[in-house]
Amino acid sequence: GLMSKPQTIFSEIQVALSIANENDPLQIKNVDELTAQIYHEEKIKRGFIKNRINTLSSAGEAIRKFLISNNVQPNNVKWTGSENIGAYTSVAKDIEVSNYRISVKENADVFINGSPERIFIYTPQGLI
């Protein structure tokens, strides 16, 4: 499929790393050398906007806590952002952990303006 934009690759992998509690992108399933290199280059560019990186990390950490609280060990994190599926799909598919599929959207127009609880707990359970 088409290669995602570096910003997209970076955001997805940064979240995946935080979920897995890892620093090395190659520890995430499906991440190859080229993707890891794109991640590192984008991270250097973003060094100037630390809060962006921190926001992505915090999101990943919140997901990690949610998974652990549901007895899912987030040690098998798979990046699926490279697997291009139909343009009109409603299935979230950037990261997979166990039976959870996670979609990462950075700087996107969000339809709900939610608290972390709302975004990470109620929405994934279909309660909103």
PDB file of C-alpha atoms in Angstrom:
ATOM      1  CA  GLY A   1       0.000   0.000   0.000  1.00  0.00           C
ATOM      2  CA  LEU A   2       0.928   3.651  -0.013  1.00  0.00           C
ATOM      3  CA  MET A   3       3.382   4.779   2.621  1.00  0.00           C
ATOM      4  CA  SER A   4       1.796   6.902   5.331  1.00  0.00           C
ATOM      5  CA  LYS A   5       3.050  10.411   6.003  1.00  0.00           C
ATOM      6  CA  PRO A   6       5.986  10.605   8.454  1.00  0.00           C
ATOM      7  CA  GLN A   7       3.781  12.503  10.960  1.00  0.00           C
ATOM      8  CA  THR A   8       1.206   9.708  10.846  1.00  0.00           C
ATOM      9  CA  ILE A   9       3.821   6.976  11.247  1.00  0.00           C
ATOM     10  CA  PHE A  10       5.364   8.894  14.144  1.00  0.00           C
ATOM     11  CA  SER A  11       2.087   9.419  16.022  1.00  0.00           C
ATOM     12  CA  GLU A  12       0.975   5.811  15.631  1.00  0.00           C
ATOM     13  CA  ILE A  13       4.324   4.363  16.681  1.00  0.00           C
ATOM     14  CA  GLN A  14       4.752   6.806  19.585  1.00  0.00           C
ATOM     15  CA  VAL A  15       1.386   5.678  20.968  1.00  0.00           C
ATOM     16  CA  ALA A  16       2.247   2.010  20.329  1.00  0.00           C
ATOM     17  CA  LEU A  17       5.575   2.396  22.170  1.00  0.00           C
ATOM     18  CA  SER A  18       3.828   3.903  25.190  1.00  0.00           C
ATOM     19  CA  ILE A  19       1.253   1.107  25.209  1.00  0.00           C
ATOM     20  CA  ALA A  20       4.068  -1.463  25.107  1.00  0.00           C
ATOM     21  CA  ASN A  21       6.233   0.540  27.537  1.00  0.00           C
ATOM     22  CA  GLU A  22       9.122   0.320  25.043  1.00  0.00           C
ATOM     23  CA  ASN A  23      11.598   2.796  23.548  1.00  0.00           C
ATOM     24  CA  ASP A  24      12.692   0.878  20.463  1.00  0.00           C
ATOM     25  CA  PRO A  25      10.205   0.976  17.544  1.00  0.00           C
ATOM     26  CA  LEU A  26      11.575  -2.372  16.322  1.00  0.00           C
ATOM     27  CA  GLN A  27      10.008  -3.948  19.445  1.00  0.00           C
ATOM     28  CA  ILE A  28       6.589  -3.221  17.897  1.00  0.00           C
ATOM     29  CA  LYS A  29       5.348  -5.952  15.532  1.00  0.00           C
ATOM     30  CA  ASN A  30       5.292  -4.966  11.821  1.00  0.00           C
ATOM     31  CA  VAL A  31       7.763  -2.099  12.279  1.00  0.00           C
ATOM     32  CA  ASP A  32      10.676  -2.539   9.879  1.00  0.00           C
ATOM     33  CA  GLU A  33      14.011  -0.682   9.682  1.00  0.00           C
ATOM     34  CA  LEU A  34      12.670   1.919   7.241  1.00  0.00           C
ATOM     35  CA  THR A  35       9.652   2.674   9.424  1.00  0.00           C
ATOM     36  CA  ALA A  36      11.868   2.900  12.520  1.00  0.00           C
ATOM     37  CA  GLN A  37      14.123   5.341  10.669  1.00  0.00           C
ATOM     38  CA  ILE A  38      11.138   7.508   9.649  1.00  0.00           C
ATOM     39  CA  TYR A  39       9.996   7.448  13.295  1.00  0.00           C
ATOM     40  CA  HIS A  40      13.431   8.557  14.586  1.00  0.00           C
ATOM     41  CA  GLU A  41      13.772  11.349  11.984  1.00  0.00           C
ATOM     42  CA  GLU A  42      10.315  12.689  12.811  1.00  0.00           C
ATOM     43  CA  LYS A  43      11.084  12.488  16.548  1.00  0.00           C
ATOM     44  CA  ILE A  44      14.198  14.631  16.035  1.00  0.00           C
ATOM     45  CA  LYS A  45      12.152  17.186  14.050  1.00  0.00           C
ATOM     46  CA  ARG A  46       9.610  17.269  16.847  1.00  0.00           C
ATOM     47  CA  GLY A  47      12.216  17.674  19.558  1.00  0.00           C
ATOM     48  CA  PHE A  48      11.206  21.335  19.488  1.00  0.00           C
ATOM     49  CA  ILE A  49       7.570  20.544  20.259  1.00  0.00           C
ATOM     50  CA  LYS A  50       8.017  18.267  23.258  1.00  0.00           C
ATOM     51  CA  ASN A  51       4.413  18.693  24.413  1.00  0.00           C
ATOM     52  CA  ARG A  52       3.195  17.000  21.190  1.00  0.00           C
ATOM     53  CA  ILE A  53       5.316  13.942  21.955  1.00  0.00           C
ATOM     54  CA  ASN A  54       4.172  14.000  25.592  1.00  0.00           C
ATOM     55  CA  THR A  55       0.521  14.114  24.557  1.00  0.00           C
ATOM     56  CA  LEU A  56       0.958  11.025  22.365  1.00  0.00           C
ATOM     57  CA  SER A  57       2.876   9.246  25.139  1.00  0.00           C
ATOM     58  CA  SER A  58       0.181  10.115  27.685  1.00  0.00           C
ATOM     59  CA  ALA A  59      -2.491   8.732  25.372  1.00  0.00           C
ATOM     60  CA  GLY A  60      -0.524   5.484  25.034  1.00  0.00           C
ATOM     61  CA  GLU A  61      -0.012   5.278  28.793  1.00  0.00           C
ATOM     62  CA  ALA A  62      -3.742   5.781  29.397  1.00  0.00           C
ATOM     63  CA  ILE A  63      -4.505   2.960  26.947  1.00  0.00           C
ATOM     64  CA  ARG A  64      -1.876   0.773  28.649  1.00  0.00           C
ATOM     65  CA  LYS A  65      -3.517   1.344  32.061  1.00  0.00           C
ATOM     66  CA  PHE A  66      -6.941   0.608  30.582  1.00  0.00           C
ATOM     67  CA  LEU A  67      -5.711  -2.677  29.077  1.00  0.00           C
ATOM     68  CA  ILE A  68      -3.967  -3.791  32.268  1.00  0.00           C
ATOM     69  CA  SER A  69      -7.082  -2.965  34.300  1.00  0.00           C
ATOM     70  CA  ASN A  70      -8.958  -5.297  31.926  1.00  0.00           C
ATOM     71  CA  ASN A  71      -6.391  -8.061  32.471  1.00  0.00           C
ATOM     72  CA  VAL A  72      -4.777  -7.600  29.056  1.00  0.00           C
ATOM     73  CA  GLN A  73      -0.968  -7.568  29.153  1.00  0.00           C
ATOM     74  CA  PRO A  74       0.081  -5.022  26.510  1.00  0.00           C
ATOM     75  CA  ASN A  75       3.260  -6.864  25.573  1.00  0.00           C
ATOM     76  CA  ASN A  76       2.214  -7.914  22.096  1.00  0.00           C
ATOM     77  CA  VAL A  77       1.637  -4.568  20.403  1.00  0.00           C
ATOM     78  CA  LYS A  78       1.266  -4.656  16.637  1.00  0.00           C
ATOM     79  CA  TRP A  79       1.399  -1.638  14.329  1.00  0.00           C
ATOM     80  CA  THR A  80      -1.221  -2.067  11.622  1.00  0.00           C
ATOM     81  CA  GLY A  81      -1.091   1.448  10.185  1.00  0.00           C
ATOM     82  CA  SER A  82       0.868   0.097   7.234  1.00  0.00           C
ATOM     83  CA  GLU A  83      -1.927  -2.277   6.267  1.00  0.00           C
ATOM     84  CA  ASN A  84      -4.015  -0.037   4.061  1.00  0.00           C
ATOM     85  CA  ILE A  85      -7.642  -1.049   4.147  1.00  0.00           C
ATOM     86  CA  GLY A  86     -10.606   0.506   2.336  1.00  0.00           C
ATOM     87  CA  ALA A  87     -10.922   4.268   2.455  1.00  0.00           C
ATOM     88  CA  TYR A  88     -14.481   4.038   3.794  1.00  0.00           C
ATOM     89  CA  THR A  89     -13.904   1.637   6.639  1.00  0.00           C
ATOM     90  CA  SER A  90     -15.161   2.425  10.120  1.00  0.00           C
ATOM     91  CA  VAL A  91     -12.848  -0.069  11.816  1.00  0.00           C
ATOM     92  CA  ALA A  92     -10.085   1.508  13.847  1.00  0.00           C
ATOM     93  CA  LYS A  93      -6.858  -0.047  12.673  1.00  0.00           C
ATOM     94  CA  ASP A  94      -3.552   1.637  13.457  1.00  0.00           C
ATOM     95  CA  ILE A  95      -2.522  -0.459  16.460  1.00  0.00           C
ATOM     96  CA  GLU A  96      -3.667  -3.875  17.710  1.00  0.00           C
ATOM     97  CA  VAL A  97      -3.241  -5.268  21.203  1.00  0.00           C
ATOM     98  CA  SER A  98      -4.968  -8.548  21.975  1.00  0.00           C
ATOM     99  CA  ASN A  99      -8.574  -8.060  20.758  1.00  0.00           C
ATOM    100  CA  TYR A 100      -8.358  -4.260  20.888  1.00  0.00           C
ATOM    101  CA  ARG A 101      -7.915  -2.136  17.794  1.00  0.00           C
ATOM    102  CA  ILE A 102      -6.761   1.419  18.313  1.00  0.00           C
ATOM    103  CA  SER A 103      -6.931   4.287  15.869  1.00  0.00           C
ATOM    104  CA  VAL A 104      -4.563   7.227  16.304  1.00  0.00           C
ATOM    105  CA  LYS A 105      -5.696  10.623  15.056  1.00  0.00           C
ATOM    106  CA  GLU A 106      -3.482  13.592  15.713  1.00  0.00           C
ATOM    107  CA  ASN A 107      -4.704  17.106  14.918  1.00  0.00           C
ATOM    108  CA  ALA A 108      -7.886  15.637  13.492  1.00  0.00           C
ATOM    109  CA  ASP A 109     -11.327  17.154  13.844  1.00  0.00           C
ATOM    110  CA  VAL A 110     -12.796  15.234  16.731  1.00  0.00           C
ATOM    111  CA  PHE A 111     -16.559  14.964  16.994  1.00  0.00           C
ATOM    112  CA  ILE A 112     -16.642  14.487  20.736  1.00  0.00           C
ATOM    113  CA  ASN A 113     -14.723  16.717  23.064  1.00  0.00           C
ATOM    114  CA  GLY A 114     -14.118  14.197  25.758  1.00  0.00           C
ATOM    115  CA  SER A 115     -12.223  13.607  28.927  1.00  0.00           C
ATOM    116  CA  PRO A 116      -9.668  10.769  28.937  1.00  0.00           C
ATOM    117  CA  GLU A 117     -12.221   8.552  30.720  1.00  0.00           C
ATOM    118  CA  ARG A 118     -14.754   9.258  28.011  1.00  0.00           C
ATOM    119  CA  ILE A 119     -12.293   8.628  25.193  1.00  0.00           C
ATOM    120  CA  PHE A 120     -10.469   5.595  26.585  1.00  0.00           C
ATOM    121  CA  ILE A 121     -13.119   3.864  28.650  1.00  0.00           C
ATOM    122  CA  TYR A 122     -16.679   4.662  27.590  1.00  0.00           C
ATOM    123  CA  THR A 123     -16.217   5.184  23.846  1.00  0.00           C
ATOM    124  CA  PRO A 124     -14.305   1.902  23.208  1.00  0.00           C
ATOM    125  CA  GLN A 125     -17.085   0.056  25.052  1.00  0.00           C
ATOM    126  CA  GLY A 126     -19.671   1.701  22.798  1.00  0.00           C
ATOM    127  CA  LEU A 127     -21.264   3.569  25.705  1.00  0.00           C
ATOM    128  CA  ILE A 128     -21.285   6.915  23.917  1.00  0.00           C
TER     129      ILE A 128
END
